[in-house]
Short mmCIF file of C-alpha atoms in Angstrom, two decimals:
data_model
loop_
_atom_site.label_atom_id
_atom_site.label_comp_id
_atom_site.label_asym_id
_atom_site.label_seq_id
_atom_site.Cartn_x
_atom_site.Cartn_y
_atom_site.Cartn_z
CA MET A 1 105.78 106.39 95.25
CA LYS A 2 102.87 104.03 94.67
CA LEU A 3 102.83 101.09 92.26
CA GLU A 4 100.06 98.65 91.45
CA VAL A 5 101.23 95.27 90.12
CA GLY A 6 98.58 93.31 88.26
CA GLU A 7 99.38 89.61 88.18
CA ILE A 8 98.08 87.63 85.18
CA ILE A 9 98.52 83.98 86.10
CA ILE A 10 99.98 81.89 83.26
CA LYS A 11 99.31 78.18 83.62
CA ASP A 12 100.40 77.03 80.18
CA ILE A 13 102.24 78.25 77.08
CA GLN A 14 101.53 77.28 73.44
CA PHE A 15 102.75 78.29 70.01
CA GLY A 16 99.91 79.59 67.80
CA PRO A 17 98.94 82.07 65.14
CA GLY A 18 98.90 85.07 67.48
CA THR A 19 100.38 86.27 70.76
CA GLU A 20 97.76 86.70 73.46
CA VAL A 21 96.71 85.59 76.93
CA LYS A 22 93.51 83.54 76.95
CA ASN A 23 92.12 81.52 79.88
CA GLY A 24 95.47 81.36 81.65
CA THR A 25 97.40 80.26 78.57
CA LEU A 26 100.03 82.41 76.87
CA HIS A 27 99.68 81.83 73.12
CA ILE A 28 102.81 82.82 71.18
CA ASN A 29 103.42 83.51 67.51
CA LYS A 30 106.77 81.72 67.22
CA GLN A 31 107.91 83.38 64.02
CA GLU A 32 107.09 86.88 65.25
CA LEU A 33 108.84 86.24 68.58
CA GLU A 34 111.98 84.98 66.82
CA LYS A 35 111.95 87.99 64.45
CA ILE A 36 111.65 90.55 67.25
CA THR A 37 114.20 88.76 69.43
CA GLY A 38 116.66 88.67 66.53
CA ALA A 39 116.22 92.31 65.49
CA ASP A 40 119.90 93.05 65.81
CA GLU A 41 122.45 92.88 62.98
CA ARG A 42 124.83 91.18 65.41
CA ILE A 43 122.51 88.18 65.72
CA GLN A 44 122.88 85.31 63.25
CA SER A 45 119.93 83.17 64.38
CA VAL A 46 117.23 82.77 67.03
CA GLU A 47 115.30 79.61 67.75
CA ALA A 48 112.43 79.50 70.26
CA PHE A 49 111.45 76.45 72.36
CA LEU A 50 108.92 75.82 75.11
CA ALA A 51 109.79 74.08 78.39
CA ARG A 52 107.08 73.33 80.94
CA PRO A 53 107.21 72.08 84.54
CA GLY A 54 107.60 68.34 84.78
CA GLU A 55 108.88 67.82 81.23
CA SER A 56 112.09 65.88 80.55
CA VAL A 57 113.95 69.01 79.42
CA ARG A 58 117.33 70.43 80.34
CA ILE A 59 118.47 73.97 79.43
CA LEU A 60 122.17 74.90 79.48
CA PRO A 61 124.05 77.12 79.54
CA VAL A 62 121.45 79.57 80.89
CA LYS A 63 122.39 83.21 80.34
CA ASP A 64 119.48 85.12 81.90
CA VAL A 65 115.88 84.63 82.97
CA VAL A 66 113.46 87.50 82.38
CA GLN A 67 109.78 87.89 83.38
CA PRO A 68 107.44 89.45 80.80
CA ARG A 69 106.06 92.75 82.15
CA VAL A 70 104.37 95.78 80.65
CA LYS A 71 103.73 99.32 81.84
CA VAL A 72 100.01 100.00 81.78
CA GLU A 73 99.86 103.40 83.59
CA GLY A 74 102.54 105.79 84.78
CA LYS A 75 105.85 107.15 83.60
CA GLY A 76 108.54 105.33 81.71
CA GLY A 77 108.67 101.74 80.52
CA ILE A 78 109.97 98.35 81.56
CA PHE A 79 113.81 98.02 81.57
CA PRO A 80 114.58 101.77 81.52
CA GLY A 81 117.89 102.56 79.92
CA PHE A 82 117.57 99.54 77.62
CA MET A 83 114.04 99.08 76.25
CA ALA A 84 112.77 102.51 77.35
CA GLY A 85 114.20 105.91 78.19
CA VAL A 86 115.78 106.72 81.52
CA GLU A 87 112.70 108.35 83.07
CA GLN A 88 112.15 107.21 86.66
CA VAL A 89 109.87 104.21 86.96
CA GLY A 90 108.14 102.51 89.89
CA GLU A 91 104.77 104.25 89.98
CA GLY A 92 101.41 103.81 88.28
CA ARG A 93 100.45 100.30 87.18
CA THR A 94 102.41 97.38 85.76
CA HIS A 95 101.08 94.06 84.54
CA VAL A 96 103.15 90.91 84.89
CA LEU A 97 102.73 87.49 83.30
CA LYS A 98 103.17 85.56 86.52
CA GLY A 99 104.33 82.04 85.94
CA ALA A 100 105.95 82.77 82.55
CA ALA A 101 109.68 83.32 81.98
CA VAL A 102 111.97 84.06 79.07
CA VAL A 103 115.19 81.97 79.32
CA THR A 104 118.13 82.84 77.09
CA THR A 105 120.80 80.36 76.11
CA GLY A 106 123.69 80.17 73.62
CA LYS A 107 127.38 79.46 73.39
CA ILE A 108 129.22 79.79 76.65
CA MET A 109 131.47 82.83 76.96
CA GLY A 110 132.76 82.41 80.48
CA PHE A 111 132.45 79.53 82.89
CA GLN A 112 129.88 80.76 85.37
CA GLU A 113 126.66 79.94 83.61
CA GLY A 114 124.11 77.38 84.63
CA ILE A 115 121.50 74.66 84.24
CA ILE A 116 117.74 74.45 84.51
CA ASP A 117 116.19 70.98 84.70
CA MET A 118 112.40 70.94 84.29
CA SER A 119 112.09 67.59 86.11
CA GLY A 120 114.12 65.17 88.24
CA PRO A 121 116.31 65.95 91.27
CA GLY A 122 117.89 69.02 89.65
CA ALA A 123 114.46 70.61 89.32
CA GLN A 124 114.10 70.67 93.08
CA TYR A 125 116.97 73.17 93.35
CA THR A 126 115.85 75.79 90.83
CA PRO A 127 112.75 78.01 91.03
CA PHE A 128 112.64 78.06 87.24
CA SER A 129 111.60 74.42 86.98
CA GLN A 130 108.20 75.71 88.14
CA THR A 131 107.79 78.44 85.49
CA GLN A 132 106.40 78.16 81.97
CA ASN A 133 109.60 78.85 80.07
CA ILE A 134 110.03 80.37 76.63
CA VAL A 135 113.62 79.37 75.80
CA LEU A 136 115.52 81.35 73.20
CA LYS A 137 118.66 79.89 71.69
CA ILE A 138 120.53 82.92 70.39
CA GLU A 139 123.57 82.79 68.12
CA PRO A 140 125.39 86.07 67.48
CA VAL A 141 127.43 86.45 64.31
CA GLU A 142 130.97 85.13 64.29
CA GLY A 143 133.83 87.31 65.38
CA ILE A 144 132.28 89.47 68.10
CA LYS A 145 134.10 89.67 71.44
CA GLN A 146 132.94 87.97 74.63
CA HIS A 147 131.52 91.08 76.33
CA GLU A 148 129.63 92.12 73.18
CA HIS A 149 128.32 88.58 72.78
CA GLU A 150 126.73 88.86 76.25
CA VAL A 151 125.33 92.31 75.50
CA VAL A 152 123.66 90.99 72.36
CA VAL A 153 122.09 88.05 74.14
CA ARG A 154 120.95 90.16 77.09
CA LEU A 155 119.22 92.74 74.90
CA ALA A 156 117.58 89.97 72.86
CA GLY A 157 116.06 88.58 76.06
CA PHE A 158 114.71 91.98 77.02
CA ARG A 159 113.11 92.44 73.60
CA ALA A 160 111.45 89.02 73.88
CA ALA A 161 110.13 89.78 77.36
CA ASN A 162 108.80 93.17 76.29
CA TYR A 163 107.07 91.61 73.31
CA LEU A 164 105.42 88.91 75.41
CA GLY A 165 104.61 91.37 78.19
CA GLU A 166 102.51 93.42 75.77
CA ALA A 167 100.11 90.45 75.68
CA GLY A 168 99.17 91.33 79.23
CA LYS A 169 98.46 94.99 78.67
CA ALA A 170 94.73 94.64 78.01
CA ALA A 171 94.24 91.49 80.13
CA THR A 172 92.33 91.57 83.41
CA PRO A 173 94.72 90.63 86.23
CA ASP A 174 93.90 87.72 88.52
CA ASN A 175 95.42 89.67 91.44
CA VAL A 176 96.43 93.27 92.01
CA LYS A 177 99.03 94.12 94.68
CA THR A 178 99.79 97.66 95.79
CA TYR A 179 103.18 98.82 97.03
CA GLU A 180 103.91 102.31 98.36
CA THR A 181 106.89 104.08 99.84
CA LEU A 182 106.51 107.73 100.76
CA PRO A 183 109.24 110.42 100.63
CA LEU A 184 111.58 109.81 103.55
CA LEU A 185 110.32 112.32 106.11
CA GLN A 186 106.72 111.35 105.43
CA GLN A 187 107.65 107.66 105.62
CA VAL A 188 109.30 108.07 109.02
CA ALA A 189 106.29 110.00 110.32
CA GLN A 190 103.78 107.43 109.04
CA TYR A 191 104.73 104.80 111.64
CA PRO A 192 106.76 106.65 114.27
CA ASN A 193 106.50 103.85 116.86
CA LEU A 194 107.75 101.05 114.63
CA PRO A 195 111.44 100.20 114.09
CA LYS A 196 112.77 101.84 110.93
CA VAL A 197 114.28 99.23 108.58
CA ALA A 198 116.27 99.78 105.38
CA TYR A 199 117.55 97.31 102.81
CA VAL A 200 121.15 97.36 101.54
CA TYR A 201 121.04 95.69 98.15
CA MET A 202 124.56 94.64 97.07
CA LEU A 203 124.90 94.25 93.28
CA GLN A 204 127.52 92.24 91.40
CA THR A 205 129.91 94.65 89.66
CA GLN A 206 133.35 92.99 89.50
CA GLY A 207 133.60 93.42 85.73
CA LEU A 208 134.76 90.86 83.17
CA LEU A 209 131.19 89.59 82.52
CA HIS A 210 130.28 90.39 86.14
CA ASN A 211 128.02 93.42 85.68
CA THR A 212 124.65 94.67 86.92
CA PHE A 213 122.87 97.69 85.45
CA TYR A 214 120.77 100.48 87.00
CA TYR A 215 118.74 102.48 84.47
CA GLY A 216 121.18 101.19 81.84
CA VAL A 217 124.32 102.26 83.72
CA ASP A 218 126.90 99.72 84.86
CA VAL A 219 126.62 99.88 88.69
CA ARG A 220 130.39 99.60 88.90
CA GLN A 221 130.47 103.26 87.70
CA ILE A 222 128.17 104.67 90.39
CA VAL A 223 128.47 105.38 94.09
CA PRO A 224 125.84 103.94 96.48
CA THR A 225 122.47 105.60 96.18
CA ILE A 226 118.96 105.49 97.65
CA MET A 227 116.10 104.23 95.53
CA TYR A 228 112.40 103.50 95.89
CA PRO A 229 111.82 99.72 96.13
CA THR A 230 109.08 99.93 93.48
CA GLU A 231 111.60 101.06 90.84
CA ILE A 232 113.07 97.55 90.95
CA MET A 233 109.68 96.03 90.05
CA ASP A 234 109.73 97.95 86.76
CA GLY A 235 113.12 96.62 85.76
CA ALA A 236 115.36 99.48 86.91
CA ILE A 237 117.93 96.83 87.88
CA VAL A 238 118.84 94.13 85.39
CA SER A 239 121.43 91.37 85.35
CA GLY A 240 124.38 91.41 82.96
CA ASN A 241 126.66 88.94 84.70
CA CYS A 242 127.96 85.40 84.50
CA VAL A 243 128.61 84.71 88.19
CA SER A 244 128.08 81.20 89.47
CA ALA A 245 124.62 80.02 88.58
CA CYS A 246 123.57 79.06 92.10
CA ASP A 247 123.75 82.58 93.56
CA LYS A 248 123.36 84.70 90.46
CA ASN A 249 120.41 87.11 90.43
CA PRO A 250 118.83 86.87 86.97
CA THR A 251 116.74 89.82 85.87
CA TYR A 252 113.61 87.83 86.79
CA ILE A 253 114.72 87.62 90.44
CA HIS A 254 115.62 91.32 90.64
CA ALA A 255 112.08 92.23 89.58
CA ASN A 256 110.63 89.75 92.10
CA ASN A 257 113.07 90.42 94.96
CA PRO A 258 111.65 88.40 97.91
CA VAL A 259 113.48 90.53 100.50
CA ILE A 260 111.58 93.57 99.25
CA GLU A 261 108.33 91.57 99.11
CA ASP A 262 108.73 90.46 102.72
CA LEU A 263 109.66 93.91 103.96
CA TYR A 264 106.56 95.36 102.34
CA ALA A 265 104.49 92.54 103.89
CA GLU A 266 105.65 93.63 107.37
CA HIS A 267 105.49 97.36 106.64
CA GLY A 268 103.07 99.04 109.00
CA LYS A 269 102.72 95.87 111.07
CA THR A 270 106.06 95.14 112.70
CA ILE A 271 108.42 97.54 110.87
CA ASN A 272 108.55 100.83 109.00
CA PHE A 273 110.26 99.97 105.67
CA LEU A 274 112.17 103.08 104.62
CA GLY A 275 113.55 101.98 101.26
CA CYS A 276 116.65 100.61 99.54
CA VAL A 277 120.31 101.56 99.32
CA ILE A 278 121.97 99.97 96.31
CA THR A 279 125.73 99.49 96.40
CA ASN A 280 128.35 97.75 94.33
CA GLU A 281 130.75 94.86 94.87
CA ASN A 282 134.19 96.14 93.95
CA VAL A 283 137.58 94.70 93.08
CA THR A 284 140.09 97.10 94.63
CA LEU A 285 140.41 97.73 98.35
CA ALA A 286 140.02 101.49 97.92
CA ASP A 287 136.75 101.03 96.01
CA LYS A 288 135.46 98.62 98.65
CA GLU A 289 136.31 101.09 101.45
CA ARG A 290 134.72 103.99 99.58
CA SER A 291 131.45 102.21 98.80
CA SER A 292 131.05 100.68 102.30
CA ASN A 293 131.72 104.10 103.86
CA MET A 294 129.04 105.69 101.69
CA THR A 295 126.58 102.87 102.25
CA ALA A 296 126.88 103.20 106.04
CA LYS A 297 126.50 107.00 105.72
CA LEU A 298 123.32 106.70 103.68
CA VAL A 299 121.78 104.21 106.10
CA GLU A 300 122.57 106.53 108.98
CA PHE A 301 121.21 109.52 107.03
CA MET A 302 117.93 107.65 106.50
CA GLY A 303 117.64 107.19 110.28
CA ALA A 304 117.39 103.42 110.11
CA ASP A 305 117.32 101.35 113.29
CA ALA A 306 118.12 98.11 111.46
CA VAL A 307 119.27 96.97 108.06
CA ILE A 308 119.05 93.82 105.96
CA ILE A 309 122.10 93.33 103.73
CA SER A 310 122.16 90.84 100.83
CA GLU A 311 125.08 90.00 98.58
CA GLU A 312 125.45 88.47 95.13
CA GLY A 313 128.22 86.00 94.45
CA PHE A 314 130.90 84.72 96.83
CA GLY A 315 134.58 85.03 97.67
CA ASN A 316 135.57 88.58 96.75
CA PRO A 317 132.07 90.00 97.50
CA ASP A 318 132.23 88.51 101.02
CA ALA A 319 134.70 91.28 101.85
CA ASP A 320 132.16 93.93 100.77
CA LEU A 321 129.48 92.21 102.85
CA VAL A 322 131.66 92.24 105.94
CA MET A 323 132.73 95.88 105.44
CA ASN A 324 129.12 96.96 105.10
CA CYS A 325 128.22 95.02 108.23
CA ASN A 326 131.08 96.40 110.31
CA LYS A 327 130.59 100.02 109.36
CA ILE A 328 126.80 100.02 109.76
CA GLU A 329 127.03 98.22 113.11
CA ALA A 330 129.65 100.79 114.24
CA LYS A 331 126.94 103.44 113.85
CA GLY A 332 124.70 101.59 116.32
CA ILE A 333 122.46 100.14 113.57
CA LYS A 334 121.63 96.44 113.74
CA THR A 335 122.30 94.28 110.69
CA VAL A 336 121.06 90.98 109.32
CA LEU A 337 123.15 89.41 106.57
CA ILE A 338 121.91 87.12 103.77
CA THR A 339 124.44 84.96 102.01
CA ASP A 340 125.12 81.39 100.93
CA GLU A 341 128.06 79.13 101.71
CA TYR A 342 130.97 77.49 99.94
CA ALA A 343 131.86 75.06 102.71
CA GLY A 344 133.36 72.29 100.62
CA GLN A 345 131.72 69.12 99.41
CA ASP A 346 131.89 67.72 102.92
CA GLY A 347 130.56 70.95 104.47
CA ALA A 348 133.58 71.21 106.77
CA SER A 349 135.42 74.20 105.25
CA GLN A 350 135.10 77.91 106.13
CA SER A 351 131.85 79.07 104.57
CA LEU A 352 132.80 82.66 103.70
CA ALA A 353 136.00 84.25 102.54
CA ASP A 354 135.71 86.89 105.29
CA SER A 355 133.92 87.16 108.59
CA THR A 356 133.24 89.49 111.52
CA PRO A 357 132.05 89.02 115.13
CA LEU A 358 129.47 91.77 114.39
CA GLY A 359 127.84 89.53 111.80
CA ASP A 360 125.97 87.61 114.46
CA ALA A 361 122.62 87.57 112.63
CA CYS A 362 123.07 85.71 109.37
CA VAL A 363 120.66 83.88 107.08
CA THR A 364 122.20 81.26 104.74
CA ALA A 365 120.70 79.86 101.56
CA GLY A 366 122.72 76.64 101.68
CA ASN A 367 126.07 75.12 100.68
CA ALA A 368 126.80 75.52 96.96
CA ASN A 369 129.42 72.74 97.04
CA GLU A 370 126.88 69.97 97.66
CA VAL A 371 127.21 67.33 94.91
CA LEU A 372 124.23 66.11 92.93
CA THR A 373 123.72 63.69 90.03
CA MET A 374 121.09 64.81 87.50
CA PRO A 375 119.78 62.05 85.24
CA PRO A 376 119.67 62.36 81.43
CA MET A 377 116.78 64.29 79.88
CA ASP A 378 114.90 63.48 76.68
CA THR A 379 115.51 66.99 75.35
CA VAL A 380 118.48 69.28 75.87
CA ILE A 381 118.23 72.90 74.72
CA GLY A 382 121.65 74.51 74.30
CA TYR A 383 125.08 72.92 74.56
CA PRO A 384 125.30 69.98 77.00
CA GLU A 385 129.10 69.66 76.63
CA VAL A 386 129.61 72.83 78.69
CA ALA A 387 128.80 70.77 81.79
CA HIS A 388 132.54 69.99 81.84
CA VAL A 389 133.56 73.63 82.25
CA ILE A 390 130.85 75.55 84.06
CA ALA A 391 131.62 76.51 87.66
CA GLY A 392 130.71 73.57 89.89
CA GLY A 393 131.41 71.05 87.17
CA TRP A 394 134.61 69.30 86.14
CA GLU A 395 136.02 67.23 83.30
CA GLY A 396 133.85 64.13 83.36
CA SER A 397 130.75 65.79 84.85
CA LEU A 398 128.79 64.92 81.71
CA ALA A 399 128.50 61.12 81.43
CA ALA A 400 128.05 59.19 78.23
CA ASP A 401 124.36 58.59 79.01
CA GLY A 402 123.72 62.35 79.33
CA SER A 403 123.58 62.46 83.14
CA ILE A 404 125.49 65.21 84.92
CA THR A 405 127.28 64.93 88.27
CA ALA A 406 128.35 68.31 89.65
CA GLU A 407 128.04 70.67 92.58
CA ILE A 408 124.66 72.38 92.89
CA GLN A 409 126.67 75.53 92.05
CA VAL A 410 125.78 74.70 88.41
CA ILE A 411 122.02 75.08 88.96
CA ILE A 412 120.38 78.47 88.38
CA GLY A 413 119.07 79.81 91.72
CA ALA A 414 120.06 76.79 93.83
CA THR A 415 121.47 78.91 96.69
CA ASN A 416 120.13 82.31 95.71
CA GLU A 417 121.20 84.93 98.22
CA LEU A 418 117.92 86.81 98.07
CA GLY A 419 116.13 83.66 99.24
CA PHE A 420 114.47 83.10 95.88
CA GLY A 421 114.72 79.35 96.15
CA LYS A 422 114.08 76.35 98.39
CA LEU A 423 117.31 75.71 100.28
CA THR A 424 118.47 76.90 103.68
CA ALA A 425 120.70 75.62 106.45
CA LYS A 426 120.59 75.53 110.22
CA ALA A 427 123.13 75.18 113.01
CA MET A 428 123.34 71.65 114.44
#
């Protein structure tokens, strides 16, 4: 399967009479955007804001971050199962507004939602301080339940991203990248002398606002399966969860998965990248055993020599990570694990809830318990009082002057376990 991704570089965003891309600026009709975003009888109001890199702006609580994309050639559409039918995507041509992001915010439903600071020390920990952000404050009608509230906000963000993505349909891309993965037997034969590498992509599926979707289906309901990496770039996987902000994978990060990007970059040079196995992070022991058994079987069936495994979240999912590692290693297949750490504010505690001697090749994205003080911002979009309750904060995190002292766990993408960020750690 072959996909061309045309990158249209967005250097600025402005409200104006029409929605179009012109000379690197995304011009947006604010009223039209708000109308399309709010096209759901369950939504009471939508208000759009702009937040640019370097501005004194704070956004919280952040629900999701979505990159505007549009299908130009090929089957299906962006966000299949939600904004398009369920036809397989990942081939043809897709245009992306690189540098632009839709950020959704609204009333907090759980406690694992996060913060984006566009400047100051907090901005150094989130990749979304560097994007041109279209922030949508979405208020559903009164009386809907928590899970439906999150569904409403999620779909609103997708509608906004689709609307803005259409502005790139006729634009000439600044760069065009080509990604291709052949059917398995052909892929193996293409580079027979290179080590065959697969990617095990663990998705958050613990339920209770901890959901990820594949072609519109809650991944908790599926068994592990093989997919073309290019499907992910067309939005086949989207976020629907409220896990801790630091290691949550927003929809934007799924579509720009850096593990997949790096594997493609080495494909045909140092490795033969076979494709992805997606698997879930379960709650019960039986489900964990079943999924890890099937994941190991699929990797073996693909004929992989080595596997990269990434997780989403921490604690309970650490058990899934270790099970996948143990069972794949038991088949003689080498593994590399990507995670982050919850090692305590002093860094002296056990980093993961589970471990294994076979997990001897591990990449860490940093310690989420590190404490940071973020100064007050001139503008706050959302509800600043939730700083007291979001995971990583505590009663008193929000000071009278508007500054916030909390663990970096509160910052979107601070210790992202796909490596979509700036932090790492090393043994001393």
